[in-house]
mmCIF file of C-alpha atoms in Angstrom:
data_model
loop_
_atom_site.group_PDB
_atom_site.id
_atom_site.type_symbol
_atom_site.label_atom_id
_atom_site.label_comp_id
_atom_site.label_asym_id
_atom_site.label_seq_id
_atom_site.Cartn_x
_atom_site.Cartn_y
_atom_site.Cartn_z
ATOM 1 C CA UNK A 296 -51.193 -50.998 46.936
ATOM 2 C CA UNK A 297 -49.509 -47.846 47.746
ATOM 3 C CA UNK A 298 -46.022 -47.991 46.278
ATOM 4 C CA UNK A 299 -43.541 -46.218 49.166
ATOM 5 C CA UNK A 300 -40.476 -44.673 49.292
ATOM 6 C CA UNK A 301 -37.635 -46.167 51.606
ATOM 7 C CA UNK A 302 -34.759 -44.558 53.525
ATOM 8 C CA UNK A 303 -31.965 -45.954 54.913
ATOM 9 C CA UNK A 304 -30.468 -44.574 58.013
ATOM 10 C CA UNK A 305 -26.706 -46.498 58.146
ATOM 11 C CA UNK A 306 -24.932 -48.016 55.386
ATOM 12 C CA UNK A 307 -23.535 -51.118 56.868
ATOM 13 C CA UNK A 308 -24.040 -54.847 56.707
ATOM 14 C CA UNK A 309 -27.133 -55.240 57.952
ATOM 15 C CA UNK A 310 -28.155 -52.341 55.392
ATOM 16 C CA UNK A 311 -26.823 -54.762 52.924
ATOM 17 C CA UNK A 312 -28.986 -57.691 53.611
ATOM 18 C CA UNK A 313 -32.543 -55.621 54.469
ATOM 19 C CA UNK A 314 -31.810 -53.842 50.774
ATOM 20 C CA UNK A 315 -32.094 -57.297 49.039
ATOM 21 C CA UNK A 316 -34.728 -58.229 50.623
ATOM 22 C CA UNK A 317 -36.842 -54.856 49.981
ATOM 23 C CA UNK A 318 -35.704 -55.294 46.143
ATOM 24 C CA UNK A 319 -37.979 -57.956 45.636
ATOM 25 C CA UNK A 320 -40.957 -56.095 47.117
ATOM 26 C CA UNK A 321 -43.128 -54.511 44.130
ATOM 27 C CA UNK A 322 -44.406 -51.928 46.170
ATOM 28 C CA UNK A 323 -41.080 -50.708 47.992
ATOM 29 C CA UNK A 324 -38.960 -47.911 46.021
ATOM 30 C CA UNK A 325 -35.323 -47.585 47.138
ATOM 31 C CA UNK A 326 -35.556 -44.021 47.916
ATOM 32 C CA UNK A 327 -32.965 -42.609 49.758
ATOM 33 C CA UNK A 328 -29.988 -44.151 51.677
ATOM 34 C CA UNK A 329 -28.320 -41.773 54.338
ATOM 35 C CA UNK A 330 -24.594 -41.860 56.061
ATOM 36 C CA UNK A 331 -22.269 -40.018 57.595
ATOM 37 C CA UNK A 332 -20.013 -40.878 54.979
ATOM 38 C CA UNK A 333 -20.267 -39.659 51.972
ATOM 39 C CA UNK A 334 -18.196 -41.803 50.198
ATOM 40 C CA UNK A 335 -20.713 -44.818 51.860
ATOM 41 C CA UNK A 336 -23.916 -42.963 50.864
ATOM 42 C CA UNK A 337 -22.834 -42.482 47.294
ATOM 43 C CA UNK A 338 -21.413 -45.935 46.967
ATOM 44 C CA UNK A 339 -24.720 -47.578 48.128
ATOM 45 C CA UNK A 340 -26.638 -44.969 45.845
ATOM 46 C CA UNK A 341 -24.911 -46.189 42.736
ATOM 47 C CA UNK A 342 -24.982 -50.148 43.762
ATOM 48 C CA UNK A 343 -28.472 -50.577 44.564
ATOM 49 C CA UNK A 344 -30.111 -47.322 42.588
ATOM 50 C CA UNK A 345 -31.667 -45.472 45.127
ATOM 51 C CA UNK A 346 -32.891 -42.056 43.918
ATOM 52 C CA UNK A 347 -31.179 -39.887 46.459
ATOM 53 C CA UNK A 348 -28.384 -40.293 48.855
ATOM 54 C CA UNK A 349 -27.858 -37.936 52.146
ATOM 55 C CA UNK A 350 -24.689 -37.262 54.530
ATOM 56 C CA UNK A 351 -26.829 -36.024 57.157
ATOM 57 C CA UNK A 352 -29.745 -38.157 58.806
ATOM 58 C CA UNK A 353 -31.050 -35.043 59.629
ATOM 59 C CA UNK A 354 -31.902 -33.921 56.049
ATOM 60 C CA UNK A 355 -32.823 -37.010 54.564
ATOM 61 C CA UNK A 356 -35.694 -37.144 57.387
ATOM 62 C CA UNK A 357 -36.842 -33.464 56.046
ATOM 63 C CA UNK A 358 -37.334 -34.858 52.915
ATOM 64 C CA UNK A 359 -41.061 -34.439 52.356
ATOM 65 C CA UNK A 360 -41.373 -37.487 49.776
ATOM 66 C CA UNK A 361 -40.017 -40.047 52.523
ATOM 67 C CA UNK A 362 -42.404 -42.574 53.408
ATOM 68 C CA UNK A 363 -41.059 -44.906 55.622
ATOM 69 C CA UNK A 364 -37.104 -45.432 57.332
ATOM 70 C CA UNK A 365 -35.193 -48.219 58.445
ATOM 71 C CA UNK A 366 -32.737 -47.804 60.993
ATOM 72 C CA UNK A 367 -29.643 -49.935 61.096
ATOM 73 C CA UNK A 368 -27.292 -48.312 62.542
ATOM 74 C CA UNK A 369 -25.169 -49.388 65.782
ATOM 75 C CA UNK A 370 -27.159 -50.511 68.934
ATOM 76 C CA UNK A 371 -26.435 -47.324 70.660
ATOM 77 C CA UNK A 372 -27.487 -44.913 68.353
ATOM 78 C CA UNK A 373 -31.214 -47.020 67.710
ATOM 79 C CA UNK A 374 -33.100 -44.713 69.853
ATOM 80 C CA UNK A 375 -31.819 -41.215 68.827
ATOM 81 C CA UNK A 376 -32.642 -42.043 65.278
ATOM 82 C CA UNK A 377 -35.703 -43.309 65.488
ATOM 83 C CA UNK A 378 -36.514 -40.103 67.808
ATOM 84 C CA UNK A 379 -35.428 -38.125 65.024
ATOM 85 C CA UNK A 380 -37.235 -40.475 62.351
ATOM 86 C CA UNK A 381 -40.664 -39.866 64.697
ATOM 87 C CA UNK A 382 -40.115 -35.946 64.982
ATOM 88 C CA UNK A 383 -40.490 -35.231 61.310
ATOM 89 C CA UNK A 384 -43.639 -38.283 61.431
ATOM 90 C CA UNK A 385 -41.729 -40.732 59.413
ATOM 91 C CA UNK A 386 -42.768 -44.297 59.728
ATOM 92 C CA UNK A 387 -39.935 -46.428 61.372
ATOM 93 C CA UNK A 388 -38.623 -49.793 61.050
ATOM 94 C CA UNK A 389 -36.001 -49.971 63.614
ATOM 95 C CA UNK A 390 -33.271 -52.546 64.095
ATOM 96 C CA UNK A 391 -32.943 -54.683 66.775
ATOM 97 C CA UNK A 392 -32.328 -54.410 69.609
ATOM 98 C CA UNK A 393 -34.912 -51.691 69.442
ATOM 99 C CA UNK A 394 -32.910 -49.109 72.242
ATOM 100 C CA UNK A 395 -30.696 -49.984 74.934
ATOM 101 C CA UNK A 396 -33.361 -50.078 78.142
ATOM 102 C CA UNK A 397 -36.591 -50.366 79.324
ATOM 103 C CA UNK A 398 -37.081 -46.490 79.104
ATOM 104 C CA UNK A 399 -35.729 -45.552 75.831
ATOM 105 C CA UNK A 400 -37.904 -48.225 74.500
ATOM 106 C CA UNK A 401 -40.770 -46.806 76.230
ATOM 107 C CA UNK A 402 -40.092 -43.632 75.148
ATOM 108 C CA UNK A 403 -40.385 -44.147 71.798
ATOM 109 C CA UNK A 404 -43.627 -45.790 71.663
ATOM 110 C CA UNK A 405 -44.908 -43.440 73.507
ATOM 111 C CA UNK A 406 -43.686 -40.485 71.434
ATOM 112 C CA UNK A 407 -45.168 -42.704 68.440
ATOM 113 C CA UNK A 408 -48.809 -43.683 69.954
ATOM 114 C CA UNK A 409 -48.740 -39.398 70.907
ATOM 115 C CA UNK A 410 -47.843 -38.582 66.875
ATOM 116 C CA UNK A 411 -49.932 -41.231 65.228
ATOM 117 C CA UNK A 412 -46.912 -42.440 63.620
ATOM 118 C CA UNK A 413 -45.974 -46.165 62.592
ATOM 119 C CA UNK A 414 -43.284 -47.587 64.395
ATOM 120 C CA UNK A 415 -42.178 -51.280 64.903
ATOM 121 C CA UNK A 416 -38.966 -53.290 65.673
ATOM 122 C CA UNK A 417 -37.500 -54.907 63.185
ATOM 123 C CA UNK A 418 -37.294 -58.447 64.262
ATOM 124 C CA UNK A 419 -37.230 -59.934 61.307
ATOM 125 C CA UNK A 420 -37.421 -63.936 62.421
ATOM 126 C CA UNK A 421 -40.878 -63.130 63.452
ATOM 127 C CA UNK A 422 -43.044 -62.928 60.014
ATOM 128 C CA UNK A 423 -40.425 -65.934 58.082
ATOM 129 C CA UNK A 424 -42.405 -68.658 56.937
ATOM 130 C CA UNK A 425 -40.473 -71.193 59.267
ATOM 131 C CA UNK A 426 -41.095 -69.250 62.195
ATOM 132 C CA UNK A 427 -44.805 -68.993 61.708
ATOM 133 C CA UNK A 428 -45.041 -72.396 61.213
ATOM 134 C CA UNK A 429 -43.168 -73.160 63.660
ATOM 135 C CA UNK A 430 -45.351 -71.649 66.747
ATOM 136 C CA UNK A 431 -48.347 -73.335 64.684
ATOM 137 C CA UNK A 432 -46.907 -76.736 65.080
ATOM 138 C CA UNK A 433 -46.014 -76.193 68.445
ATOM 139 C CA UNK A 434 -49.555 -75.027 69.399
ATOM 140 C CA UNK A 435 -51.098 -77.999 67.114
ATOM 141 C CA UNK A 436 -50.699 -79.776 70.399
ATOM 142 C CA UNK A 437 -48.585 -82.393 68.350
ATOM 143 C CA UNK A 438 -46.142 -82.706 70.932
ATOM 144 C CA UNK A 439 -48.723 -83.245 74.001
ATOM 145 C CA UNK A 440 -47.524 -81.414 77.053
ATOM 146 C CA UNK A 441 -44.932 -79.120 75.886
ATOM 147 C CA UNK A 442 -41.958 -78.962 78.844
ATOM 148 C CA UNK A 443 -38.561 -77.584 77.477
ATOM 149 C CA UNK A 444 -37.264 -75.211 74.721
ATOM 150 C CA UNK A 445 -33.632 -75.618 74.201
ATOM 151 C CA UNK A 446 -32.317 -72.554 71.990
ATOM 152 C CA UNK A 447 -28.356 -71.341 70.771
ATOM 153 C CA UNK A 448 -26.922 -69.286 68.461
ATOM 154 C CA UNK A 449 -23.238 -68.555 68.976
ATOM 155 C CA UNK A 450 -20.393 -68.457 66.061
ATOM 156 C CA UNK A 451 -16.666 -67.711 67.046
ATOM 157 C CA UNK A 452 -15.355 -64.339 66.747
ATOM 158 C CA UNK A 453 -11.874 -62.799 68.005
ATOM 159 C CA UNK A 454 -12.042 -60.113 70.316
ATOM 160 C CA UNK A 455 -11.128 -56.903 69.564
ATOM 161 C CA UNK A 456 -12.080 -53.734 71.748
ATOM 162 C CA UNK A 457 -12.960 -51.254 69.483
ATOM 163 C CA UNK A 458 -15.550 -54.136 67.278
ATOM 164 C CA UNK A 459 -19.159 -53.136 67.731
ATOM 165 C CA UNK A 460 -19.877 -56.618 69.290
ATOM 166 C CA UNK A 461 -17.522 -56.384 72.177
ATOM 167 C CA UNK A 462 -17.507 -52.212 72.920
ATOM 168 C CA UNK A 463 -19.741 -51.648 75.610
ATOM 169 C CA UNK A 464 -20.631 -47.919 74.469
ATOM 170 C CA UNK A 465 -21.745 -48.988 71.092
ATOM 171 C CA UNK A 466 -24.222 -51.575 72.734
ATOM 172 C CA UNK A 467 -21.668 -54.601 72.256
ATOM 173 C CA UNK A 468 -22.518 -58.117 73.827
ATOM 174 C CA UNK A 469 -23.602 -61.569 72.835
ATOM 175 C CA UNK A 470 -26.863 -61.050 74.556
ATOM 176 C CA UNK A 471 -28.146 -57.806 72.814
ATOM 177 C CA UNK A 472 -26.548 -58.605 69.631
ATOM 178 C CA UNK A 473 -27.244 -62.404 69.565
ATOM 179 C CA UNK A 474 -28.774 -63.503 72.099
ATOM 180 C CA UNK A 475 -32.013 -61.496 71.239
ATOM 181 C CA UNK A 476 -33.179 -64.306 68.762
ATOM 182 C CA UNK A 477 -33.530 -66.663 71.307
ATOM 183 C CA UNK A 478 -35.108 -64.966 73.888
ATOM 184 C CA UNK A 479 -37.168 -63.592 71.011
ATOM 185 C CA UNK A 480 -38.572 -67.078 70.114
ATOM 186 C CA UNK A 481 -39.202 -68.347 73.962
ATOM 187 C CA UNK A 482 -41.440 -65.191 74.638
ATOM 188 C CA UNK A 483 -43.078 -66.050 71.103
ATOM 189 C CA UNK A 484 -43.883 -69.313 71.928
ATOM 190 C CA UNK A 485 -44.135 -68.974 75.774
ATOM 191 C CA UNK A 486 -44.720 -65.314 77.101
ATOM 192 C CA UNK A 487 -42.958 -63.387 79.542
ATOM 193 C CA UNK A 488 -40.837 -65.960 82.114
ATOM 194 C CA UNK A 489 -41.448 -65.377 85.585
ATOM 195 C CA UNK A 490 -38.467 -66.398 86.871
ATOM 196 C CA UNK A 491 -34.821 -65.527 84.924
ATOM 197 C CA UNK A 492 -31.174 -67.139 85.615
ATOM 198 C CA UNK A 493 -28.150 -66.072 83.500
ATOM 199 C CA UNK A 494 -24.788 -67.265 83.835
ATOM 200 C CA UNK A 495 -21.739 -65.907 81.515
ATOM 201 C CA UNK A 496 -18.030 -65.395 80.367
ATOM 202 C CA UNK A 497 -17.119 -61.781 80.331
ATOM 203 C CA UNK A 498 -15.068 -60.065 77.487
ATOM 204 C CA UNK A 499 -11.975 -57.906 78.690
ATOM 205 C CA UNK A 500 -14.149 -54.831 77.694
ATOM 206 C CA UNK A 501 -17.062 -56.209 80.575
ATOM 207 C CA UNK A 502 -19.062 -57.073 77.564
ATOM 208 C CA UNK A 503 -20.676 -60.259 77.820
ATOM 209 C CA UNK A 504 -18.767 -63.351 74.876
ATOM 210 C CA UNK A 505 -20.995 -65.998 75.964
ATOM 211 C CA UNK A 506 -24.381 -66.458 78.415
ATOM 212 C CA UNK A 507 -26.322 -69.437 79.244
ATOM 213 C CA UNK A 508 -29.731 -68.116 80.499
ATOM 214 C CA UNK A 509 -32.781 -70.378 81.734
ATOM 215 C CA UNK A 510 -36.400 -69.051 81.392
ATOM 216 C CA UNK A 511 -39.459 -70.902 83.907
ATOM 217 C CA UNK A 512 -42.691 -69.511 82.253
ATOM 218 C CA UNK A 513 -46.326 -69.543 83.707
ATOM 219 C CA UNK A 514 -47.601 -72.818 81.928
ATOM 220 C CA UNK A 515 -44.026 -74.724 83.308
ATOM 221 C CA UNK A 516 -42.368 -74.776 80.420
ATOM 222 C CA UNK A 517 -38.600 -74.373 81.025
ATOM 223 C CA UNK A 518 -36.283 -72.636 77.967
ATOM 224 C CA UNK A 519 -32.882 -73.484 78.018
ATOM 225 C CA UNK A 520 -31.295 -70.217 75.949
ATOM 226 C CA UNK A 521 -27.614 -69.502 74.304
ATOM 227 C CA UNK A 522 -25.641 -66.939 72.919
ATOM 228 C CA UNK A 523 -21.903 -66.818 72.210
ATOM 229 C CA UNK A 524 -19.042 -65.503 70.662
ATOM 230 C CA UNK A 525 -16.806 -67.501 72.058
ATOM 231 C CA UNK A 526 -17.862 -70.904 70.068
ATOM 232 C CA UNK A 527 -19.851 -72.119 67.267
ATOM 233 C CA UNK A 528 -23.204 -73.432 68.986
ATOM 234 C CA UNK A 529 -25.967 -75.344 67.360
ATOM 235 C CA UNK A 530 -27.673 -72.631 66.195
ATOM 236 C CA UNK A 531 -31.059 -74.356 66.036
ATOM 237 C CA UNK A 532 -33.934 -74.374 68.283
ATOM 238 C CA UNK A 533 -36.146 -77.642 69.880
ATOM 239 C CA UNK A 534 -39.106 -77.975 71.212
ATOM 240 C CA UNK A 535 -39.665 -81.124 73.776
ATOM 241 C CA UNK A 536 -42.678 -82.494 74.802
ATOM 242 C CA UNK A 537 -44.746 -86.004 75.676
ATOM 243 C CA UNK A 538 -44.806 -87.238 71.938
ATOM 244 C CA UNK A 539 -41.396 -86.087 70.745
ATOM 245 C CA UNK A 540 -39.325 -83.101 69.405
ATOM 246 C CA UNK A 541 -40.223 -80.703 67.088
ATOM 247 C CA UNK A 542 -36.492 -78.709 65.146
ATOM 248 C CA UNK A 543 -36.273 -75.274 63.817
ATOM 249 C CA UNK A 544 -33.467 -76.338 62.224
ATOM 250 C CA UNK A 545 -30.285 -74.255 61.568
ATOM 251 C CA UNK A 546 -29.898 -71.364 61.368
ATOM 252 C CA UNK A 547 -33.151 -71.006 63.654
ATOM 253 C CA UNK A 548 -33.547 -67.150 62.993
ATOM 254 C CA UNK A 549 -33.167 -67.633 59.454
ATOM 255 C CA UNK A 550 -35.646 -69.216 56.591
ATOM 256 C CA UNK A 551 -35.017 -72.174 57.279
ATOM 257 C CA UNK A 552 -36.660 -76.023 57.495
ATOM 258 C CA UNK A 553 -38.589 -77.682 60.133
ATOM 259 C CA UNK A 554 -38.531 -81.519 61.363
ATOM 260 C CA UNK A 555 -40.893 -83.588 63.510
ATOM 261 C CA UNK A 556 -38.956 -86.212 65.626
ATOM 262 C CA UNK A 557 -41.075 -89.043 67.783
ATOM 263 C CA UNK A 558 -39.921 -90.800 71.105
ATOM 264 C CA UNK A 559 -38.456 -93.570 68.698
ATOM 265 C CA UNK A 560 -36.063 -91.267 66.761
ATOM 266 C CA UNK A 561 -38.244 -91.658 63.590
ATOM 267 C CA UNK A 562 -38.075 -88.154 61.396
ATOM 268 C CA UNK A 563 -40.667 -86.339 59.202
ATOM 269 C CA UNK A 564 -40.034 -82.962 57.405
ATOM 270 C CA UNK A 565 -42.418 -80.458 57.943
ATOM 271 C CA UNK A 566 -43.511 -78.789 54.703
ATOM 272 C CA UNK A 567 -42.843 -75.266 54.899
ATOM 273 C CA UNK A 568 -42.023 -72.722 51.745
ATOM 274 C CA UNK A 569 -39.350 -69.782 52.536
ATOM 275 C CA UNK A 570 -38.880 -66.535 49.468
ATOM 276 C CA UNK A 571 -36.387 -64.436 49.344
ATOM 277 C CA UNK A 572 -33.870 -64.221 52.453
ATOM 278 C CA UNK A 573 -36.634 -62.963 54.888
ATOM 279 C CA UNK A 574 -36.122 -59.119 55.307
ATOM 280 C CA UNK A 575 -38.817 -58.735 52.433
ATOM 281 C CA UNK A 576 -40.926 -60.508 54.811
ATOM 282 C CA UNK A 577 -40.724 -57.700 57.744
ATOM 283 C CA UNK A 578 -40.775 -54.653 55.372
ATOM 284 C CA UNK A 579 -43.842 -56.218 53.042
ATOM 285 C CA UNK A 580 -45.391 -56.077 57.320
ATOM 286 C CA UNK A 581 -44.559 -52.540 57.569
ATOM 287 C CA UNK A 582 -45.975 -51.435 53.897
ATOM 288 C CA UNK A 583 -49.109 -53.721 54.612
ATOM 289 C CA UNK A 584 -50.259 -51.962 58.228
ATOM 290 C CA UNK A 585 -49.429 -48.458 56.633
ATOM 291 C CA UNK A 586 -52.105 -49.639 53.871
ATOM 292 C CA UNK A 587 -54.383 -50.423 56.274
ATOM 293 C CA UNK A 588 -53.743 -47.266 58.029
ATOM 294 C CA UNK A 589 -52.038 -48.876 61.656
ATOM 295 C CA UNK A 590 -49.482 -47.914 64.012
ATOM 296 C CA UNK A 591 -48.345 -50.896 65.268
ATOM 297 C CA UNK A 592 -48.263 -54.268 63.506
ATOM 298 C CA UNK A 593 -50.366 -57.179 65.256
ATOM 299 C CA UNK A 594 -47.615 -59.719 64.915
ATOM 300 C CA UNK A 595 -44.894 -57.284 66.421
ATOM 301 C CA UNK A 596 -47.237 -54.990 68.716
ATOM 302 C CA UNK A 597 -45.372 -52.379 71.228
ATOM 303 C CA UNK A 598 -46.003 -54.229 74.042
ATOM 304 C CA UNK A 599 -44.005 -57.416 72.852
ATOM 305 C CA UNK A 600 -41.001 -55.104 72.125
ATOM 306 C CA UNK A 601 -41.596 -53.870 75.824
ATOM 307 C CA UNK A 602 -41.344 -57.263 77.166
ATOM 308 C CA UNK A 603 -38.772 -58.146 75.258
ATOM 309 C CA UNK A 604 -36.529 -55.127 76.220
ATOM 310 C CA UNK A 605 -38.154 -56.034 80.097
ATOM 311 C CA UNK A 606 -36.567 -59.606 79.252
ATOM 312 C CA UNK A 607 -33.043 -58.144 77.749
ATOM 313 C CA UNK A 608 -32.453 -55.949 80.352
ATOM 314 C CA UNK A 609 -32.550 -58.110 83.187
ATOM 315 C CA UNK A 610 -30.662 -61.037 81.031
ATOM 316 C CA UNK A 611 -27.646 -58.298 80.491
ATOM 317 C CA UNK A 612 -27.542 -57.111 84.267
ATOM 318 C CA UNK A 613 -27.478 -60.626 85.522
ATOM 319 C CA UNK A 614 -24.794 -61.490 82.926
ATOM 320 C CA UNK A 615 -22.566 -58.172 83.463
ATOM 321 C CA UNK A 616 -22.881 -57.548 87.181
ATOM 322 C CA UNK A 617 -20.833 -60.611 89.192
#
């Protein structure tokens, strides 16, 4: 394997948590973390012992020995940098959401399929362990008829109009922010719905604090979806069918553990083994299609970040626009 250097576009906390995660990957180098602060950029350069740290995005994407850049900065800003990232034909990893519409999202995998370059959202719930497993199990046909997903993920937060979650201009919301994970796991396990309702509690800012959103997909299964900021929710997700209930328990999105649960409330664990805490599993995704000289990764192609962004959009203009 190829060993390849990593850059970092955004020191914050989701920086934080994809860094550990690439630290246990032998074939990752921390190679570069870029910010507009300097202060930041050094700080993270002398934590975590990456070779070079930039103030300007700009130059640490004309840095010939770059390999491959993650982009976690704020929602808004997602599809500018990984424009820039593809411009100067760096592989990108980009942060969910992966832009804030249907078209920027388009654009960029078009401007990527045009340049041969390697780009892919980083959804990391997708290549965990407990995730895998748990579409397996679902498709196992160990439930019979499969009928409803129920899905949540909501923790409390105060509002305050200038935090990233709540501002509309930096991409604020429960639904982009949050909300993403579970609409991520009913196209996963479903597809594309075919028919979308969305009810909500609007923030003072117009930003969405909580939505309640029901999928109907083309087989008739029904998913019954979450997000808030106004309460902590259950934070797991179920799948019910003829035989019983099968729990990705909480957090869901996370590595977590899986149970089986019959029509008589009788429970068996589902063996599943989780390493690390699950960003290595996403980057190891990205370094392994790069070996094998891909564009797009199988298990997160463009055209599931398409529908998903199809999916989001509608969700957030249902929820915003009473």
């Amino acid at each position: 394997m190829k060993k390849y250097n990593w850059g970092i576009i955004g020191a914050g906390r989701i920086a934080r948590k994809f860094i550990d995660g690439l630290k246990m990957l032998p074939n990752a180098n921390l190679y570069a973390i870029a910010s507009t602060s300097e202060e930041r950029a050094e700080n993270y350069k002398a934590e975590y012992g990456f070779e070079k740290a930039y103030y300007s995005y700009n130059q640490m994407v004309e840095d010939k020995n770059l390999d491959i850049v993650y982009v976690a900065t704020t929602n808004n800003l997602h599809f500018e940098h990984t424009m820039l990232c593809l411009e100067h034909n760096k592989a990108v990893l980009c942060e969910k959401p992966f832009a804030s519409d249907f078209q920027q999202v388009k654009t960029m995998i078009e401007t990527a399929q045009e340049r041969k370059v390697f780009l892919m959202e980083a959804l990391w719930s997708r290549f965990i362990p407990s995730m895998i497993e748990f579409k397996r199990q679902v498709e196992s046909g160990i439930l019979g008829k499969i009928s409803v997903l129920n899905c949540s993920f909501g923790f409390r937060r105060e509002f305050d109009p200038n935090d990233r979650v709540y501002a509309l201009e930096l991409g604020g919301g429960s639904l982009p922010d949050i909300g993403i994970y579970p609409i991520f796991l009913s196209i996963y396990l479903f597809g594309k719905p075919e028919k979308i309702q969305v009810m909500s509690l609007l923030s003072p800012t117009g930003s969405d604090s909580t939505a309640v959103f029901t999928f109907c997909h083309k087989n008739r299964e029904i998913s019954q979806l979450s997000s808030s900021f106004d309460a902590c929710l259950d934070n797991n997700a179920k799948v019910f069918g003829e035989k019983g209930a099968l729990i990705l328990n909480r957090s869901f999105h996370t590595p977590t553990t899986i149970t089986l649960r019959d029509n008589h409330g009788n429970r068996t664990k589902i063996p599943v083994q989780n390493i690390g805490n699950g960003y290595n599993y996403e980057a190891a995704e990205v370094m392994r299609c790069l070996d094998a000289g891909l564009t797009q990764s199988e298990g997160m192609p463009h055209a599931f970040s398409l529908d998903m962004i199809e999916v989001l959009d509608k969700c957030t203009f249902l929820a915003t626009n009473k």
